[in-house]
Coordinates of C-alpha atoms in Angstrom, one line a residue:
M76 CA -30.2 1.8 52.0
E77 CA -28.1 4.8 53.8
L78 CA -26.7 8.1 51.7
K79 CA -23.3 9.3 52.8
A80 CA -23.5 13.7 52.4
Y81 CA -19.7 14.0 51.4
T82 CA -18.6 17.5 52.8
Q83 CA -14.8 19.4 52.5
E84 CA -13.1 17.0 55.5
T85 CA -14.6 14.0 54.5
P86 CA -14.1 13.7 50.7
P87 CA -15.5 11.2 48.4
P88 CA -13.6 8.2 47.6
L89 CA -11.2 9.2 44.1
A90 CA -11.2 6.1 41.2
P91 CA -7.6 6.6 39.6
V92 CA -8.6 9.2 36.7
I93 CA -7.1 7.0 33.2
T94 CA -5.2 9.8 30.6
D95 CA -5.7 8.8 26.6
D96 CA -2.3 8.8 27.3
E97 CA -2.1 6.2 29.4
H98 CA -4.5 3.9 27.7
F99 CA -2.3 5.2 24.1
M100 CA 1.0 3.6 26.3
R101 CA -1.1 0.6 27.8
L102 CA -0.8 -0.1 24.2
A103 CA 2.4 0.0 23.2
L104 CA 3.9 -1.2 26.6
E105 CA 1.7 -4.3 24.9
Q106 CA 3.7 -4.2 22.1
A107 CA 6.9 -3.8 24.3
T108 CA 6.3 -7.4 26.5
E109 CA 5.3 -8.8 22.3
A110 CA 8.2 -7.8 21.1
A111 CA 10.0 -9.3 24.5
K112 CA 8.8 -13.2 24.3
Q113 CA 10.3 -12.7 20.2
G114 CA 13.9 -11.8 21.8
E115 CA 13.9 -8.8 20.3
V116 CA 15.2 -5.0 22.3
P117 CA 11.2 -4.3 24.4
I118 CA 9.9 -1.6 23.2
G119 CA 6.8 -0.7 21.0
A120 CA 4.8 1.7 19.0
V121 CA 1.7 3.3 18.9
V122 CA 0.4 5.4 16.7
V123 CA -2.8 7.3 17.1
C124 CA -5.3 10.1 14.6
T125 CA -5.9 12.1 17.0
A126 CA -7.5 15.2 14.2
A127 CA -10.4 17.8 15.5
D128 CA -11.3 18.4 11.5
K129 CA -14.7 17.4 11.6
D130 CA -13.8 15.2 7.6
A131 CA -10.3 13.4 9.1
E132 CA -10.0 9.6 9.1
C133 CA -10.7 10.2 13.5
A134 CA -12.7 12.8 13.3
Q135 CA -15.3 10.8 16.3
A136 CA -12.3 9.7 18.9
P137 CA -8.7 9.2 18.8
T138 CA -8.2 5.2 16.7
V139 CA -5.5 3.4 16.2
I140 CA -4.1 3.4 13.2
A141 CA -1.0 1.5 13.9
T142 CA 1.0 -1.1 16.0
A143 CA 4.4 -2.5 15.9
Y144 CA 7.4 -3.5 18.2
N145 CA 11.3 -3.5 17.0
R146 CA 12.0 -6.4 14.7
R147 CA 15.7 -6.0 13.9
E148 CA 16.6 -9.3 15.2
L149 CA 13.7 -10.8 13.0
D150 CA 13.7 -9.4 10.4
K151 CA 18.0 -9.2 10.8
D152 CA 16.9 -5.3 9.7
P153 CA 19.1 -2.0 11.4
A154 CA 16.4 0.2 10.8
A155 CA 13.3 -2.1 12.3
H156 CA 12.7 0.2 14.8
A157 CA 9.3 0.5 16.4
E158 CA 8.2 3.5 16.1
L159 CA 9.9 3.3 12.6
L160 CA 7.0 -0.3 11.1
A161 CA 4.7 1.7 13.1
I162 CA 4.5 4.6 11.3
R163 CA 5.2 3.0 8.3
E164 CA 2.3 1.4 8.6
A165 CA 0.5 4.0 8.9
A166 CA 0.8 6.0 6.7
S167 CA 0.4 2.8 3.4
K168 CA -3.2 3.0 5.8
F169 CA -3.5 6.5 4.5
D170 CA -2.0 6.0 1.8
R171 CA 0.2 9.5 2.6
W172 CA 3.4 10.7 4.5
R173 CA 2.1 13.6 6.3
L174 CA 1.5 12.2 9.8
S175 CA 0.2 16.3 10.6
D176 CA -2.0 14.2 12.8
C177 CA -1.6 11.2 14.7
T178 CA 0.2 11.2 17.7
V179 CA 2.7 8.6 17.8
Y180 CA 3.5 6.9 21.3
V181 CA 6.6 4.7 22.3
T182 CA 8.1 3.1 25.4
L183 CA 11.7 4.5 25.3
E184 CA 12.7 8.0 24.2
P185 CA 13.1 7.8 20.1
C186 CA 16.7 7.2 18.3
L187 CA 17.9 10.2 16.8
M188 CA 17.2 8.4 13.3
C189 CA 12.7 7.4 14.4
A190 CA 13.3 11.1 16.3
G191 CA 13.9 12.1 12.3
L192 CA 11.3 10.2 10.9
M193 CA 8.2 11.4 12.7
Y194 CA 10.4 15.0 11.8
Q195 CA 9.7 14.2 8.3
A196 CA 6.6 12.2 9.2
R197 CA 5.3 15.8 10.6
I198 CA 3.6 14.4 13.6
K199 CA 1.6 16.2 15.5
R200 CA 2.9 14.7 18.5
C201 CA 4.9 12.2 20.5
V202 CA 4.3 10.4 23.8
Y203 CA 7.0 8.7 25.2
A204 CA 7.4 6.5 28.2
A205 CA 10.9 5.9 29.4
A206 CA 13.9 8.5 28.6
D207 CA 17.1 6.9 27.2
P208 CA 20.7 8.0 28.1
K209 CA 22.7 6.7 25.4
G210 CA 20.5 8.0 22.1
G211 CA 17.3 9.9 23.0
A212 CA 16.9 12.5 20.6
L213 CA 13.9 13.7 21.9
G214 CA 14.6 15.4 25.1
T215 CA 18.0 14.1 27.5
L216 CA 20.7 13.4 24.1
Y217 CA 19.4 16.0 22.0
R218 CA 15.8 18.2 20.5
L219 CA 15.1 17.1 17.3
H220 CA 11.3 18.2 18.2
D221 CA 11.6 22.3 18.6
D222 CA 14.8 22.3 16.9
E223 CA 14.5 26.3 15.5
R224 CA 16.4 25.1 12.1
L225 CA 13.9 23.2 11.6
N226 CA 10.9 24.2 9.1
H227 CA 8.6 21.0 11.4
S228 CA 8.5 20.8 15.5
F229 CA 6.1 18.9 17.3
Q230 CA 5.6 18.4 20.8
V231 CA 6.3 15.7 23.1
T232 CA 5.6 13.7 26.5
S233 CA 7.7 12.3 28.1
G234 CA 7.8 9.7 30.9
V235 CA 3.3 8.0 30.6
L236 CA 4.2 5.1 31.9
A237 CA 8.1 4.7 32.1
E238 CA 8.1 3.0 35.3
E239 CA 6.7 0.0 33.8
S240 CA 8.4 0.3 31.0
S241 CA 11.4 1.2 32.1
E242 CA 10.6 -2.2 34.9
L243 CA 10.5 -4.6 31.3
L244 CA 13.7 -3.9 29.9
Q245 CA 15.5 -3.8 32.7
A246 CA 13.9 -6.7 33.1
F247 CA 14.1 -8.0 29.7
F248 CA 18.2 -7.3 29.4
Q249 CA 19.1 -8.8 33.2
D250 CA 17.0 -11.8 31.7
L251 CA 20.0 -11.4 28.2
R252 CA 22.4 -11.5 30.4
K253 CA 21.6 -15.2 32.6
G254 CA 21.7 -16.5 29.2
Q255 CA 24.6 -16.0 28.0

């Protein structure tokens, strides 16, 4: 077996690096895919506990606490957005309303209602895939996450697997238009 020496001119091939954000966003995309199968707008959300506190429930590693997908049509509920359902489930599992050690991953930029809920739940961070030019409240139309008039702010990371999320949404609406 010949060992190949790598120099600065010929670096070793790099394997793709999968970040935690990409990993958890893929889980949210799985939820979005399930929503589409159910006839719902394909938006998925995952709540992950990311505490650095050694006494926290998720001290060893980031832990998925809750997953959900849009259920507005299924539940006949205008508030049944993926983020809202996932945050409610996480609060129920922790038996507390403050989720200051949690990150919410969602496949579409949250609306005002969902961004407001993140503010109310005191989440630490939101990571979203695709921007929402018609209703995005975390950077596109509004910036609820860092409004200085409010007593809580949270971090936002946008664009994680945005292309995959956009393609899923576009395919869903194309199929919907074909069916009408």
